[in-house]
XYZ file of C-alpha atoms in Angstrom:
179
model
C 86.067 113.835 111.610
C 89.031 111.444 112.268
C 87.289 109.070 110.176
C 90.407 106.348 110.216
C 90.580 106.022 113.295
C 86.532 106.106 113.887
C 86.690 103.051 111.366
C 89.390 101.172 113.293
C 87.304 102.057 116.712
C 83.976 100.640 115.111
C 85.330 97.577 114.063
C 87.023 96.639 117.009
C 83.465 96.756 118.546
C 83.672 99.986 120.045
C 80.636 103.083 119.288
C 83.110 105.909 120.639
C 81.622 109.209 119.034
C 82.565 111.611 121.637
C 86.165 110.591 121.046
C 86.045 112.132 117.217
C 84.584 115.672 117.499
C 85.345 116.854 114.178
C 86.215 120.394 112.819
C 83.661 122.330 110.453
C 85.501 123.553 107.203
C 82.461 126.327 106.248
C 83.500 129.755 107.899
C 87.678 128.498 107.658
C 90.297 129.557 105.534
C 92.151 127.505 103.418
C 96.008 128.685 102.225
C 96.816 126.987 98.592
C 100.104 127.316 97.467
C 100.462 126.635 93.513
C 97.206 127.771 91.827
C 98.031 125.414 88.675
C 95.014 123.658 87.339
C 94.771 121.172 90.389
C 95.105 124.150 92.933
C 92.342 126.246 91.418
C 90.297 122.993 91.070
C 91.028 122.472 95.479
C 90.482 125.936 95.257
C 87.055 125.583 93.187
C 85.316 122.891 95.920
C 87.031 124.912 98.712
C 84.929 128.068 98.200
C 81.789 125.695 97.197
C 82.320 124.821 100.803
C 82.038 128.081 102.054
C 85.738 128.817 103.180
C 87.594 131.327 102.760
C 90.493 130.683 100.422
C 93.943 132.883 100.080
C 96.379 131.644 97.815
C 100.089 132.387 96.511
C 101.220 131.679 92.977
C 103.412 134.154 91.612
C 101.868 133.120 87.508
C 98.442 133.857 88.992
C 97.123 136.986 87.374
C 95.465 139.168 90.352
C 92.324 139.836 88.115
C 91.940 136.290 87.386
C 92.410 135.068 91.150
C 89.636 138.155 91.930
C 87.716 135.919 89.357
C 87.923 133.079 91.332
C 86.821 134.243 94.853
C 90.624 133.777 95.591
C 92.906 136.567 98.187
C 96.371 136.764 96.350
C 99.079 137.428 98.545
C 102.757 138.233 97.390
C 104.080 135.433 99.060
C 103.665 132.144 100.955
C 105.049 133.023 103.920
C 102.426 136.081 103.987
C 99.439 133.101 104.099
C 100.784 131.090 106.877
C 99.336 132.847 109.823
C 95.932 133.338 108.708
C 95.421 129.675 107.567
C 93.495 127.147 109.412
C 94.447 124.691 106.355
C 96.971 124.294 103.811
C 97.456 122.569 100.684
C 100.235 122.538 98.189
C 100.271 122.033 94.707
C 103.497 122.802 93.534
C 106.383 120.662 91.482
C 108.862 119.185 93.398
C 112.043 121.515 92.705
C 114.720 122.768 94.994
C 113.207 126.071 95.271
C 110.009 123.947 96.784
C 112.157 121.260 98.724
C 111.047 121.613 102.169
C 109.079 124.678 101.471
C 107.349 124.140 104.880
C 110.186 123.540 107.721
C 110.447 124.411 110.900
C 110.361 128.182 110.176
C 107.512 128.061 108.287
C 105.887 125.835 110.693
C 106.370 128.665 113.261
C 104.361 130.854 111.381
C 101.599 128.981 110.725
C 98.147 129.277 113.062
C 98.400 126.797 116.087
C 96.199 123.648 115.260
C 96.258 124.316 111.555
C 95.762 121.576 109.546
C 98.384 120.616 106.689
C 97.708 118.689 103.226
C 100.538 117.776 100.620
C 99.081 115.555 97.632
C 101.806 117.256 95.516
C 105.370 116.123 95.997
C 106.723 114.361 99.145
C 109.659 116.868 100.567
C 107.734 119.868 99.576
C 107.177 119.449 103.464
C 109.809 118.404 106.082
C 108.325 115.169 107.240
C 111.068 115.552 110.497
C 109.478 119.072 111.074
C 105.911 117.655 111.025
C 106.002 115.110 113.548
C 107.440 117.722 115.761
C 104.915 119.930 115.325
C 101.982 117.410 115.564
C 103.908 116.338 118.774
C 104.187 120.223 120.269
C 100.381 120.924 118.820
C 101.317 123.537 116.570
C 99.724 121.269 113.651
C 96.313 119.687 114.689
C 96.387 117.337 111.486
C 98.548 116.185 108.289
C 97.004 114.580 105.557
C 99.956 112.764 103.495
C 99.387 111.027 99.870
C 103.020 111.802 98.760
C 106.427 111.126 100.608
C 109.849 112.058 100.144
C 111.073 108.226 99.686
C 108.271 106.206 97.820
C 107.181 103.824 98.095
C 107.320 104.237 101.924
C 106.086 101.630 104.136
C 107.084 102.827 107.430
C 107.173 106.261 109.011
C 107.072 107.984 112.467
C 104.270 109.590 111.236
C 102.508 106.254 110.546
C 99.877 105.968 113.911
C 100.273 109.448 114.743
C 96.876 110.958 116.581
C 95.624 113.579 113.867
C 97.685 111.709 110.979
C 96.040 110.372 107.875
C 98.227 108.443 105.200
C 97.487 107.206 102.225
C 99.867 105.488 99.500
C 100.119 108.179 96.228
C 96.340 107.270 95.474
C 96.454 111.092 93.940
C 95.838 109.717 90.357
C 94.299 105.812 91.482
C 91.081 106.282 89.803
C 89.503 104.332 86.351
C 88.649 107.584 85.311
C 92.360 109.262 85.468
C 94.037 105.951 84.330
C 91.879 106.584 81.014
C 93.433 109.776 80.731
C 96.818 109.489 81.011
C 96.554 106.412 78.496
């Protein structure tokens, strides 16, 4: 619903809601990559919100993701062009460093939507603003970054961009738990 910049609209004294047609999640798929405890959680509210999620995780046993409501497929590359969203909850290693890239990027639907809470670099930052910029990605939503703490971006005041500063964990309730 481009809520940030609906926010900054409305408080600069503007009531502009034509300008922030949203886009209904119920009826879309989602594309998770790591189905670890946080992925099958996404995965959890996901279906609860009637999409349809595939995911890729090659621990995930198939009878287990059936379980779920989940679509296993071999491999990541096999979800990107069915995918109107994707989220990925994977370490950061070098076998995830820039998992999504230019190539990948190419793949994916036009307008999809991207997420990373995981790890910054698991995306290509570079490769993102140029696809936000050719409309191949209609959105980013960015709560990790491959240098933190990062204060400036050319993804900062992007249309379609929202950025938040590794507020993953920034709850009472999860600061309990890891003490």
């Amino acid at each position: 619903r481009s809520i940030p910049a609906a926010q900054h609209s409305l408080m600069a004294g503007r009531w502009d809601r034509k300008n922030f047609m949203g886009a209904q999640v119920a009826g879309k798929t989602l594309g998770i990559v790591g189905l670890g405890r946080i992925g099958m959680a996404v995965a959890k509210r996901a279906i609860g919100l009637e999409m349809r999620v595939i995911g890729y995780d090659p621990f995930m046993a198939p009878e287990r993701a059936q379980q779920m409501g989940i679509e296993l497929v071999g491999k990541a590359s096999d979800l990107f062009p069915i995918v109107d969203y994707l989220t990925v909850h994977v370490p950061m290693t070098e076998e995830t460093r820039n998992l999504i890239d230019r190539p990948q990027l190419a793949m994916l639907k036009r307008g999809v939507r991207l997420i990373n809470a995981a790890r910054g670099g698991i995306y290509n930052e570079a490769a993102l603003v140029e696809g936000l910029q050719s409309g191949q990605i209609a959105g980013v939503a960015l709560d990790v970054y491959e240098q933190e703490p990062c204060t400036d971006s050319p993804l900062f005041g992007m249309p379609g961009v929202v950025v938040t500063p590794h507020l993953g964990a920034s709850t009472e309730e999860a600061q309990t738990q890891v003490a």
